[in-house]
Short mmCIF file of C-alpha atoms in Angstrom, two decimals:
data_model
loop_
_atom_site.label_atom_id
_atom_site.label_comp_id
_atom_site.label_asym_id
_atom_site.label_seq_id
_atom_site.Cartn_x
_atom_site.Cartn_y
_atom_site.Cartn_z
CA MET V 1036 87.88 110.03 144.65
CA THR V 1037 83.59 109.93 144.46
CA SER V 1038 81.70 108.28 141.77
CA ASP V 1039 81.11 111.49 140.33
CA GLU V 1040 84.68 112.79 140.36
CA ASN V 1041 85.94 109.40 138.76
CA ASN V 1042 82.71 110.26 135.57
CA LEU V 1043 84.53 113.27 134.93
CA MET V 1044 88.07 111.75 134.84
CA LYS V 1045 87.23 109.56 132.53
CA GLU V 1046 85.31 112.36 130.10
CA SER V 1047 87.33 114.79 130.49
CA SER V 1048 89.73 111.72 128.83
CA LEU V 1049 87.40 110.95 126.28
CA GLU V 1050 87.13 114.97 125.49
CA ASN V 1051 90.24 114.99 124.99
CA ARG V 1052 91.62 112.26 123.07
CA ASN V 1053 88.51 113.00 120.49
CA ASP V 1054 90.64 116.73 120.10
CA LEU V 1055 90.69 116.33 116.49
CA THR V 1056 92.40 119.93 116.63
CA LYS V 1057 95.72 119.11 116.60
CA MET V 1058 95.50 116.57 113.39
CA ASP V 1059 99.58 115.80 113.14
CA GLU V 1060 98.60 114.38 116.72
CA ILE V 1061 95.98 111.45 115.39
CA PRO V 1062 98.50 108.31 113.87
CA LEU V 1063 98.22 107.84 109.95
CA VAL V 1064 96.24 104.55 109.82
CA SER V 1065 93.10 106.86 110.83
CA ARG V 1066 94.09 110.35 109.93
CA PHE V 1067 93.40 109.48 106.11
CA GLY V 1068 89.69 108.64 107.38
CA LEU V 1069 89.04 111.30 109.34
CA TYR V 1070 90.14 113.60 106.54
CA SER V 1071 87.45 111.59 104.17
CA ILE V 1072 85.24 112.71 106.30
CA MET V 1073 85.79 116.11 104.99
CA GLN V 1074 85.96 118.09 107.54
CA GLN V 1075 82.08 116.58 108.56
CA ASP V 1076 82.02 116.74 112.44
CA ILE V 1077 82.51 113.00 113.24
CA SER V 1078 80.47 113.14 116.29
CA THR V 1079 78.16 113.27 114.33
CA LEU V 1080 78.63 109.89 111.80
CA SER V 1081 76.67 106.60 112.98
CA GLU V 1082 77.98 103.41 114.10
CA SER V 1083 77.88 102.66 110.50
CA GLN V 1084 79.68 105.61 109.40
CA LEU V 1085 82.69 105.22 111.36
CA GLN V 1086 83.34 101.86 110.91
CA LYS V 1087 83.01 102.45 106.99
CA VAL V 1088 85.51 105.62 107.78
CA GLU V 1089 87.55 102.61 109.63
CA GLU V 1090 87.62 100.01 106.43
CA ILE V 1091 88.70 103.06 104.30
CA SER V 1092 91.23 103.91 106.76
CA PHE V 1093 92.76 100.78 106.95
CA LEU V 1094 92.45 99.94 103.02
CA VAL V 1095 94.47 103.56 102.53
CA TYR V 1096 97.10 102.60 105.16
CA ASP V 1097 98.11 99.32 104.66
CA SER V 1098 97.67 100.62 100.33
CA MET V 1099 99.70 103.09 100.20
CA GLU V 1100 102.39 101.41 103.34
CA ALA V 1101 103.39 98.21 101.59
CA PRO V 1102 106.32 97.32 101.05
CA SER V 1103 106.73 98.10 97.05
CA ARG V 1104 106.33 101.79 97.99
CA SER V 1105 108.76 104.13 98.48
CA PHE V 1106 107.50 107.53 97.21
CA HIS V 1107 103.86 106.99 96.67
CA ASP V 1108 103.54 106.33 100.11
CA ILE V 1109 101.87 107.28 103.36
CA GLU V 1110 104.54 110.14 103.22
CA HIS V 1111 103.05 111.51 100.03
CA LEU V 1112 99.39 112.32 101.01
CA SER V 1113 100.31 113.58 104.20
CA ASP V 1114 102.39 116.46 101.90
CA LEU V 1115 99.29 116.66 99.44
CA THR V 1116 96.94 117.47 102.31
CA LYS V 1117 98.50 120.34 103.20
CA GLY V 1118 97.18 123.67 101.86
CA ALA V 1119 94.23 121.36 100.13
CA ASP V 1120 90.45 122.39 100.15
CA PRO V 1121 87.91 119.26 101.31
CA ILE V 1122 87.56 118.35 97.65
CA GLN V 1123 91.12 117.98 96.31
CA THR V 1124 91.59 115.64 99.89
CA ALA V 1125 89.06 113.88 99.50
CA ALA V 1126 91.03 112.77 96.10
CA ILE V 1127 94.56 113.16 97.17
CA ILE V 1128 93.00 109.83 100.00
CA PHE V 1129 92.44 108.22 97.00
CA HIS V 1130 94.34 109.24 93.61
CA ASP V 1131 97.48 107.04 94.61
CA ILE V 1132 95.48 103.19 96.57
CA ILE V 1133 95.81 101.13 93.33
CA TYR V 1134 99.36 101.60 91.75
CA ALA V 1135 98.96 97.68 89.84
CA SER V 1136 102.68 96.84 88.78
CA THR V 1137 103.75 98.12 91.33
CA ASP V 1138 102.51 97.10 93.89
CA GLY V 1139 102.12 93.18 92.17
CA GLY V 1140 98.62 92.77 91.33
CA LEU V 1141 95.13 94.09 93.30
CA SER V 1142 94.99 93.31 97.15
CA ASP V 1143 92.33 91.57 98.08
CA ALA V 1144 90.94 94.19 100.49
CA GLN V 1145 90.83 96.79 97.00
CA ARG V 1146 89.32 93.94 95.34
CA LYS V 1147 86.08 94.21 97.13
CA TYR V 1148 85.64 97.52 96.34
CA ILE V 1149 86.29 97.27 92.42
CA ASP V 1150 85.59 93.57 91.42
CA ASP V 1151 83.21 93.76 89.53
CA ILE V 1152 84.31 96.77 87.63
CA ILE V 1153 86.87 95.05 85.94
CA VAL V 1154 88.26 91.67 84.31
CA GLU V 1155 91.81 90.62 85.04
CA LYS V 1156 93.49 87.76 82.22
CA ASP V 1157 95.94 85.71 83.05
CA ASP V 1158 98.96 87.35 81.20
CA GLY V 1159 97.92 90.02 83.86
CA LYS V 1160 96.52 93.23 81.55
CA ILE V 1161 93.01 94.27 83.43
CA PHE V 1162 89.46 94.73 81.38
CA ILE V 1163 86.60 97.24 82.25
CA THR V 1164 83.77 94.73 81.49
CA GLU V 1165 81.40 94.30 79.75
CA ASN V 1166 78.55 94.47 82.37
CA LYS V 1167 76.29 97.21 82.53
CA LEU V 1168 77.33 99.60 85.90
CA GLU V 1169 75.07 101.61 88.46
CA GLU V 1170 75.29 105.22 87.22
CA ASP V 1171 78.18 106.56 89.12
CA ILE V 1172 80.42 104.73 88.27
CA GLU V 1173 79.26 105.41 84.56
CA ILE V 1174 80.31 108.91 85.39
CA VAL V 1175 83.95 107.77 86.29
CA MET V 1176 83.83 106.00 83.16
CA GLU V 1177 82.79 109.34 80.70
CA ILE V 1178 84.71 111.66 82.98
CA PHE V 1179 88.73 109.29 82.50
CA GLY V 1180 87.33 108.82 78.71
CA PHE V 1181 87.18 104.31 79.46
CA SER V 1182 83.73 102.42 77.74
CA TYR V 1183 82.83 98.96 78.61
CA GLY V 1184 84.98 95.82 77.84
CA GLN V 1185 88.73 98.69 76.69
CA GLU V 1186 91.67 98.05 78.12
CA LEU V 1187 93.25 99.81 81.53
CA ASN V 1188 96.89 100.68 79.91
CA PRO V 1189 99.23 101.07 83.12
CA PHE V 1190 100.79 103.78 81.75
CA LYS V 1191 97.79 105.90 80.38
CA GLY V 1192 94.47 105.70 83.94
CA LEU V 1193 94.34 102.53 85.51
CA ASN V 1194 95.90 103.07 88.57
CA GLU V 1195 93.72 106.18 88.93
CA PHE V 1196 90.60 104.90 86.98
CA LEU V 1197 90.50 101.95 89.86
CA SER V 1198 91.67 104.48 92.51
CA ASN V 1199 88.50 106.84 91.88
CA CYS V 1200 86.28 103.51 91.79
CA ILE V 1201 87.59 102.93 94.70
CA ALA V 1202 85.98 106.42 96.17
CA THR V 1203 83.61 106.68 94.70
CA ARG V 1204 81.63 103.79 95.83
CA PHE V 1205 83.52 104.16 99.29
CA TYR V 1206 81.70 108.02 99.19
CA LYS V 1207 78.37 106.89 98.11
CA SER V 1208 78.01 104.01 100.97
CA LEU V 1209 78.77 107.25 103.80
CA ASN V 1210 76.04 108.77 102.51
CA LEU V 1211 77.65 111.62 103.93
CA ASN V 1212 75.07 114.17 102.06
CA ASN V 1213 72.15 113.83 102.67
CA SER V 1214 71.19 115.82 99.84
CA SER V 1215 70.86 113.25 96.73
CA SER V 1216 71.26 115.32 94.09
CA SER V 1217 74.02 116.94 94.90
CA TRP V 1218 76.31 113.57 95.53
CA PRO V 1219 76.53 114.03 91.35
CA SER V 1220 78.39 116.16 91.17
CA LEU V 1221 80.61 115.21 94.41
CA ASN V 1222 81.28 112.52 92.49
CA ALA V 1223 82.36 114.30 89.24
CA LYS V 1224 84.54 116.96 91.32
CA ILE V 1225 86.18 114.76 92.77
CA THR V 1226 87.05 112.74 89.85
CA VAL V 1227 88.07 115.15 87.82
CA CYS V 1228 90.68 115.87 90.58
CA ILE V 1229 91.77 112.27 90.46
CA GLU V 1230 91.95 111.55 86.58
CA ALA V 1231 93.62 115.04 86.96
CA THR V 1232 97.17 113.78 88.46
CA ILE V 1233 97.59 111.15 85.55
CA PRO V 1234 100.62 112.71 84.65
CA PHE V 1235 103.02 113.99 81.45
CA ARG V 1236 100.12 114.54 78.59
CA GLY V 1237 100.63 116.25 75.89
CA ARG V 1238 97.92 117.96 73.88
CA ASP V 1239 95.38 114.63 72.35
CA ASP V 1240 94.85 113.90 68.30
CA GLU V 1241 93.01 117.49 68.06
CA GLY V 1242 94.55 119.62 69.68
CA ARG V 1243 93.80 120.21 73.40
CA THR V 1244 95.39 120.23 76.36
CA ALA V 1245 94.77 117.75 78.91
CA ARG V 1246 92.55 120.32 80.87
CA GLU V 1247 91.07 120.86 77.37
CA ALA V 1248 89.89 117.90 76.88
CA LEU V 1249 89.15 116.83 80.82
CA PHE V 1250 86.57 119.96 80.81
CA HIS V 1251 85.28 118.62 77.89
CA ARG V 1252 84.52 114.48 79.16
CA LEU V 1253 82.95 116.87 81.98
CA GLU V 1254 80.65 119.16 80.29
CA SER V 1255 79.69 115.66 77.92
CA ALA V 1256 79.17 113.56 81.43
CA ASN V 1257 77.37 116.93 83.11
CA GLN V 1258 74.60 117.01 79.99
CA LYS V 1259 74.65 113.01 79.48
CA TYR V 1260 73.34 112.53 83.27
CA LYS V 1261 71.75 115.51 83.95
CA ILE V 1262 75.15 116.34 86.49
CA GLY V 1263 73.31 120.33 86.41
CA MET V 1264 76.72 121.27 87.02
CA SER V 1265 77.13 125.25 85.85
CA GLU V 1266 79.84 126.13 83.07
CA ASP V 1267 80.99 128.22 86.80
CA GLU V 1268 81.41 125.26 88.92
CA MET V 1269 83.22 123.35 86.10
CA VAL V 1270 85.26 125.73 85.03
CA GLU V 1271 86.08 126.20 88.89
CA ALA V 1272 85.76 122.09 88.82
CA ILE V 1273 88.59 121.88 86.40
CA GLN V 1274 91.25 124.42 87.95
CA ARG V 1275 90.46 122.88 91.40
CA ALA V 1276 91.79 119.86 89.50
CA ALA V 1277 94.85 121.30 87.53
CA ILE V 1278 95.63 122.89 90.62
CA LEU V 1279 96.07 119.46 92.51
CA SER V 1280 98.00 117.79 89.13
CA ASN V 1281 100.72 120.82 89.52
CA ARG V 1282 101.44 120.74 93.46
CA ASP V 1283 101.46 116.23 92.86
CA VAL V 1284 104.64 117.34 90.65
CA GLU V 1285 105.89 119.90 92.10
CA ASN V 1286 109.50 118.81 92.93
CA PHE V 1287 109.98 118.81 89.16
CA SER V 1288 110.31 122.10 89.76
CA SER V 1289 111.92 122.68 93.27
CA LYS V 1290 115.11 125.15 92.79
CA ASP V 1291 117.27 122.79 95.14
CA LEU V 1292 118.82 119.95 92.15
CA ALA V 1293 119.78 118.01 95.48
CA ASP V 1294 116.61 117.99 96.99
CA PHE V 1295 114.16 117.47 93.05
CA LEU V 1296 117.22 113.86 92.82
CA SER V 1297 116.56 112.78 96.32
CA ASN V 1298 112.74 112.38 95.49
CA SER V 1299 113.48 110.32 91.47
CA PHE V 1300 115.65 107.80 93.31
CA LYS V 1301 112.91 107.28 95.91
CA LEU V 1302 110.90 106.13 93.09
CA MET V 1303 113.40 103.55 91.84
CA PRO V 1304 112.23 100.63 93.65
CA GLU V 1305 108.93 100.78 92.47
CA THR V 1306 109.42 99.99 88.92
CA ASN V 1307 112.91 98.23 90.51
CA VAL V 1308 111.99 95.36 92.44
CA ALA V 1309 115.88 94.11 92.97
CA LEU V 1310 116.50 97.63 94.84
CA ARG V 1311 113.96 97.15 97.57
CA GLY V 1312 116.56 94.24 99.09
CA LYS V 1313 118.91 94.97 100.94
CA THR V 1314 121.61 93.25 98.53
CA PHE V 1315 121.72 93.62 95.05
CA TYR V 1316 124.24 93.42 91.83
CA LEU V 1317 125.65 95.88 89.90
CA SER V 1318 123.76 94.79 86.90
CA ASP V 1319 120.46 95.71 88.68
CA TYR V 1320 121.19 98.74 89.70
CA ALA V 1321 122.41 99.34 86.18
CA ILE V 1322 119.00 98.57 84.35
CA ALA V 1323 117.29 100.98 87.22
CA LEU V 1324 119.72 103.66 86.63
CA LYS V 1325 119.20 102.98 82.52
CA LYS V 1326 115.59 103.52 83.39
CA MET V 1327 115.79 106.05 85.29
CA ALA V 1328 117.71 107.78 82.41
CA GLY V 1329 115.32 106.93 79.67
CA PHE V 1330 112.63 107.84 81.12
CA LEU V 1331 114.01 111.79 81.73
CA GLU V 1332 115.74 112.11 78.18
CA PHE V 1333 112.89 112.11 76.84
CA LEU V 1334 109.86 113.69 79.24
CA ASP V 1335 108.76 116.72 77.51
CA PRO V 1336 109.23 119.78 80.67
CA ASN V 1337 105.97 121.33 78.80
CA ASN V 1338 103.80 118.02 79.12
CA ILE V 1339 104.37 118.34 83.24
CA TYR V 1340 102.27 121.29 84.25
CA SER V 1341 99.27 122.79 83.09
CA PHE V 1342 96.61 125.22 83.61
CA PHE V 1343 92.70 125.99 82.68
CA ARG V 1344 91.49 129.56 81.27
CA ASP V 1345 93.86 131.08 84.61
CA PRO V 1346 96.08 133.49 82.88
CA HIS V 1347 97.82 134.83 86.31
CA GLU V 1348 98.47 130.58 86.83
CA SER V 1349 99.80 130.72 83.35
CA MET V 1350 102.30 133.26 83.54
CA GLU V 1351 103.29 131.33 87.14
CA LEU V 1352 103.48 127.39 85.54
CA ARG V 1353 106.23 128.38 82.67
CA GLU V 1354 108.53 130.22 85.32
CA LYS V 1355 107.95 126.62 86.71
CA THR V 1356 108.46 125.18 83.52
CA ALA V 1357 111.57 126.55 82.88
CA ILE V 1358 112.92 125.48 86.05
CA ALA V 1359 111.75 121.84 85.62
CA LYS V 1360 113.86 121.83 82.14
CA LYS V 1361 116.82 123.10 84.04
CA ASN V 1362 115.72 120.43 86.19
CA ILE V 1363 115.79 118.08 84.18
CA ARG V 1364 118.57 117.99 81.75
CA ALA V 1365 120.81 118.42 85.06
CA ALA V 1366 119.06 115.33 86.66
CA LEU V 1367 119.50 113.29 83.33
CA THR V 1368 123.36 114.40 83.50
CA TYR V 1369 123.43 113.08 86.55
CA PHE V 1370 122.08 109.22 86.38
CA GLN V 1371 124.14 109.13 83.15
CA CYS V 1372 127.45 110.51 85.60
CA ILE V 1373 126.63 107.15 88.01
CA TYR V 1374 124.97 105.21 84.73
CA LEU V 1375 128.78 105.06 83.92
CA GLU V 1376 130.07 104.39 86.84
CA MET V 1377 128.18 101.19 86.83
CA SER V 1378 128.21 100.63 83.23
CA LEU V 1379 132.10 100.63 84.52
CA LEU V 1380 132.19 98.18 86.92
CA SER V 1381 129.92 96.29 85.35
CA ALA V 1382 132.81 95.57 82.17
CA ILE V 1383 135.22 94.99 84.74
CA ALA V 1384 132.65 92.21 86.38
CA GLU V 1385 132.35 91.66 82.41
CA LEU V 1386 135.50 90.37 81.75
CA SER V 1387 136.96 88.86 85.59
CA GLY V 1388 134.46 86.06 86.01
CA GLY V 1389 130.71 87.93 85.23
CA ASP V 1390 128.03 90.14 87.69
CA VAL V 1391 128.51 90.96 90.74
CA PRO V 1392 127.03 91.71 94.34
CA ILE V 1393 127.43 95.98 94.38
CA SER V 1394 129.49 96.42 97.41
CA TYR V 1395 132.19 93.47 96.54
CA PHE V 1396 133.64 96.42 93.69
CA ARG V 1397 132.11 99.84 95.24
CA GLY V 1398 131.86 98.07 99.60
CA ASP V 1399 129.80 98.18 102.14
CA LYS V 1400 127.46 101.15 102.77
CA PRO V 1401 128.37 102.87 106.23
CA ASN V 1402 125.06 101.87 108.16
CA SER V 1403 126.16 99.85 110.51
CA LEU V 1404 129.35 100.49 113.01
CA SER V 1405 130.31 96.61 112.38
CA ARG V 1406 129.54 98.44 108.46
CA GLY V 1407 131.43 102.02 109.22
CA SER V 1408 135.25 101.21 108.83
CA SER V 1409 134.52 99.14 105.54
CA ARG V 1410 137.02 99.35 102.65
CA GLN V 1411 135.02 101.82 100.33
CA ILE V 1412 136.10 102.01 96.69
CA HIS V 1413 137.14 105.83 95.94
CA ARG V 1414 139.91 105.72 98.95
CA PHE V 1415 142.42 103.74 96.11
CA LEU V 1416 141.09 106.95 93.68
CA LYS V 1417 142.39 110.63 93.32
CA TYR V 1418 140.53 112.88 94.45
CA ARG V 1419 139.94 115.28 91.62
CA ARG V 1420 137.70 118.89 92.71
CA LYS V 1421 136.67 119.59 89.79
CA PRO V 1422 137.61 118.66 86.10
CA SER V 1423 140.87 121.34 83.79
CA ARG V 1424 139.72 124.41 81.93
CA SER V 1425 139.53 122.28 79.21
CA ILE V 1426 137.14 120.13 79.84
CA SER V 1427 132.63 121.29 80.00
CA TYR V 1428 130.69 120.01 82.93
CA ASP V 1429 127.65 120.81 84.94
CA PRO V 1430 129.36 122.40 88.32
CA LYS V 1431 125.62 122.05 89.73
CA VAL V 1432 126.02 118.21 88.73
CA LEU V 1433 129.03 117.85 90.15
CA ARG V 1434 128.45 119.73 93.26
CA VAL V 1435 125.53 116.72 93.94
CA LEU V 1436 128.03 114.59 93.23
CA GLN V 1437 130.89 115.07 95.57
CA LYS V 1438 128.35 116.47 98.34
CA GLY V 1439 125.74 114.82 98.40
CA LEU V 1440 121.42 113.97 98.43
CA LYS V 1441 118.97 115.53 100.41
CA LYS V 1442 117.53 112.95 101.43
CA ASP V 1443 119.59 108.99 103.23
CA ILE V 1444 118.60 106.77 99.89
CA PRO V 1445 118.13 102.84 102.16
CA PHE V 1446 119.34 101.63 98.51
CA THR V 1447 123.65 103.85 97.90
CA THR V 1448 125.34 106.17 99.38
CA ASN V 1449 124.24 109.84 99.30
CA THR V 1450 127.26 111.08 97.53
CA SER V 1451 129.28 109.33 94.88
CA PRO V 1452 132.89 109.81 94.48
CA VAL V 1453 134.28 107.27 91.38
CA ALA V 1454 131.10 108.69 89.24
CA SER V 1455 132.32 111.97 89.85
CA PHE V 1456 135.86 110.80 89.65
CA LEU V 1457 135.34 109.52 86.42
CA TYR V 1458 132.92 113.46 85.57
CA THR V 1459 136.07 115.22 86.19
CA HIS V 1460 138.13 113.28 83.55
CA ILE V 1461 136.08 112.99 81.27
CA GLY V 1462 132.96 115.90 81.50
CA ASP V 1463 130.48 116.13 79.31
CA GLU V 1464 131.99 115.05 76.03
CA GLY V 1465 133.25 112.06 76.67
CA LEU V 1466 130.11 111.49 78.91
CA GLN V 1467 128.33 111.27 75.93
CA ALA V 1468 130.62 109.38 73.97
CA CYS V 1469 130.89 106.75 76.64
CA MET V 1470 126.86 105.72 76.32
CA LYS V 1471 127.41 104.55 73.76
CA HIS V 1472 129.36 101.47 75.06
CA ALA V 1473 127.20 101.73 78.31
CA VAL V 1474 124.86 99.38 77.53
CA TYR V 1475 122.62 96.26 79.09
CA PRO V 1476 123.08 93.73 79.64
CA MET V 1477 126.56 94.17 79.47
CA ASP V 1478 129.54 92.11 77.37
CA ARG V 1479 132.66 91.31 76.24
CA GLU V 1480 132.48 93.57 73.34
CA ASN V 1481 131.10 96.50 74.42
CA ALA V 1482 133.44 96.27 78.63
CA LEU V 1483 136.43 96.45 75.77
CA LEU V 1484 135.02 99.57 74.19
CA LEU V 1485 133.74 101.49 77.67
CA LEU V 1486 136.93 100.87 78.63
CA GLN V 1487 138.34 102.83 76.29
CA CYS V 1488 136.17 105.35 75.86
CA ILE V 1489 137.72 106.78 79.24
CA PRO V 1490 140.89 107.91 78.72
CA PHE V 1491 144.18 106.21 80.17
CA GLN V 1492 145.31 107.33 83.53
CA PRO V 1493 141.03 107.33 85.26
CA MET V 1494 141.06 103.96 83.29
CA ILE V 1495 143.79 102.36 85.16
CA GLU V 1496 143.03 104.21 88.56
CA VAL V 1497 139.84 102.70 88.92
CA LEU V 1498 141.52 98.47 87.76
CA GLY V 1499 143.85 99.17 90.80
CA ALA V 1500 140.47 100.13 93.15
CA CYS V 1501 138.67 97.37 91.83
CA SER V 1502 141.56 94.56 91.94
CA GLN V 1503 141.90 96.09 95.63
CA MET V 1504 138.40 95.00 96.54
CA ALA V 1505 137.94 91.97 94.57
CA VAL V 1506 140.07 90.79 96.45
CA PHE V 1507 139.44 87.15 94.77
CA ARG V 1508 139.40 88.71 91.53
CA SER V 1509 142.47 90.77 92.37
CA SER V 1510 144.86 88.67 89.29
CA LYS V 1511 142.20 88.46 86.68
CA ILE V 1512 141.15 92.54 87.16
CA LYS V 1513 144.71 93.21 86.55
CA ASN V 1514 144.77 90.98 83.33
CA ILE V 1515 142.48 92.90 81.99
CA VAL V 1516 145.30 95.73 80.49
CA ASN V 1517 146.77 92.86 78.48
CA LEU V 1518 142.94 92.26 77.03
CA LEU V 1519 143.64 96.32 75.59
CA PRO V 1520 145.32 97.09 72.33
CA PRO V 1521 148.20 98.89 72.19
CA GLU V 1522 146.97 101.99 70.06
CA TYR V 1523 143.96 102.77 73.57
CA ILE V 1524 147.55 103.18 75.47
CA GLU V 1525 149.44 105.14 73.16
CA SER V 1526 146.10 107.34 71.96
CA ASN V 1527 147.00 108.56 75.85
CA ALA V 1528 147.11 113.13 75.38
CA ALA V 1529 150.72 113.30 75.94
CA ILE V 1530 151.90 110.06 74.40
CA THR V 1531 149.37 111.63 70.63
CA ALA V 1532 151.20 115.53 71.50
CA ALA V 1533 154.47 113.70 72.14
CA PHE V 1534 153.79 111.25 68.82
CA LYS V 1535 152.05 114.87 66.89
CA LYS V 1536 155.62 115.80 67.52
CA LYS V 1537 157.19 113.08 65.43
CA GLU V 1538 159.63 112.62 69.02
CA LYS V 1539 159.51 108.27 68.52
CA GLY V 1540 161.87 108.26 71.93
CA VAL V 1541 159.91 110.45 74.02
CA PHE V 1542 156.98 108.79 72.75
CA LEU V 1543 158.50 105.53 73.82
CA THR V 1544 159.31 106.35 76.24
CA MET V 1545 156.02 107.53 77.72
CA THR V 1546 154.77 104.86 77.01
CA ARG V 1547 157.06 102.22 78.86
CA LYS V 1548 156.37 104.55 82.11
CA LEU V 1549 152.81 104.45 81.76
CA LYS V 1550 152.02 100.82 81.23
CA TYR V 1551 154.76 100.78 84.48
CA LYS V 1552 152.86 102.74 86.22
CA PHE V 1553 150.09 100.95 85.37
CA HIS V 1554 151.19 97.62 86.80
CA HIS V 1555 152.59 98.91 89.35
CA MET V 1556 149.37 100.94 90.81
CA LEU V 1557 147.79 96.64 90.30
CA LYS V 1558 150.70 95.44 93.09
#
């Protein structure tokens, strides 16, 4: 091969390597750095600019792929950037970089950009500094409605604000625009997009929606700092931000309940450290489920999606809100079903010796050859496809409990056979009655009361199944029936009916049969 041919091969190789038209082929660690330059040709960047883009690529990747992330990760960014315009993309890249409570604080790489903006206290609280900052950051503060010396609330913009400050300082240092007059406008447009991703906000004290309030603060910043945006530009900026914020929570209006629930499960390890490990206890899962159910119970569907001065968008979002309302209602029932299962198992654990690893009662998750044949609790329960006609229930919830989620969840099984078993026996009314005693942490008093909330037949089946699973507690679990009051057994529907007919002989016979059946199941 001649030297000319060799050079030609090298040039061809370099051309292929630098072909960025197929973005999906670019490794994720580099991809978001390329997105950050907002469609500018990479060949036009200086070595200094390339170094800054590389540095921010590593920061984005390290932040989003942290072990604490399970939903707000690099995949989430990839999904959001599809179809986004350059300004939305710039905001997307940075909007979830900081997740202080989930990540256990800030990384050194993050602090490098914002260390002078914040004051971190020993108790973990974060405040905006009282020292004057550059105008670019003051614009961000104005648009967020924040001020010097203010404590930042983790649930009201701390993460988004600090993420935005990193974005602002990165883009200012990169200096993609030679026209300095356009930079404040670009900074403001990116900022309103990131601010709009603070979720689930209702109207403020003056009755304004989150987008109306954001427009008001943008107007104030535009005038105060002479940004130079026209009225139309500001309206367009808020509309762009609203579109992005709606995409960020788009899953709430999924027409597939199993898909919506799968994403809800992905969120749980971010707020429940115990679920990130390979093993955890019944109480760990119970509190995670309780928090998720509590969030759904108090979430107002009307505060999920938003629009701004766009009648067409208003009609579409009404439809999305209606779907979200149904999804939230069904998801609440679903998580309460699984929470009831965990609470019932926790009650049995409490009465037989204390908290246990979840697999002690449930069995191993069959995720390997060595665990594929592991004993499973549901194999000791009589499968019931649906409730009797007299029981009210949600067919969609039962279908997901029985058929499973759309995605594999590392810390649990896709199907929930025990929760399904209980739901088919008690339905919606029984589920709500049980919630009174499905407490966390479980105690002896509520454990006994919860057992009595479950009809006798399914209760003894679950006790029998647990005695088969927990080999070291089998006798203690069998003894739990002796802790229950006689009137509970007598409250069985069939016995009650016989008792109401005053057929005393039949009543006593049926009571003996049920007690015999219980002890027979526990052998």
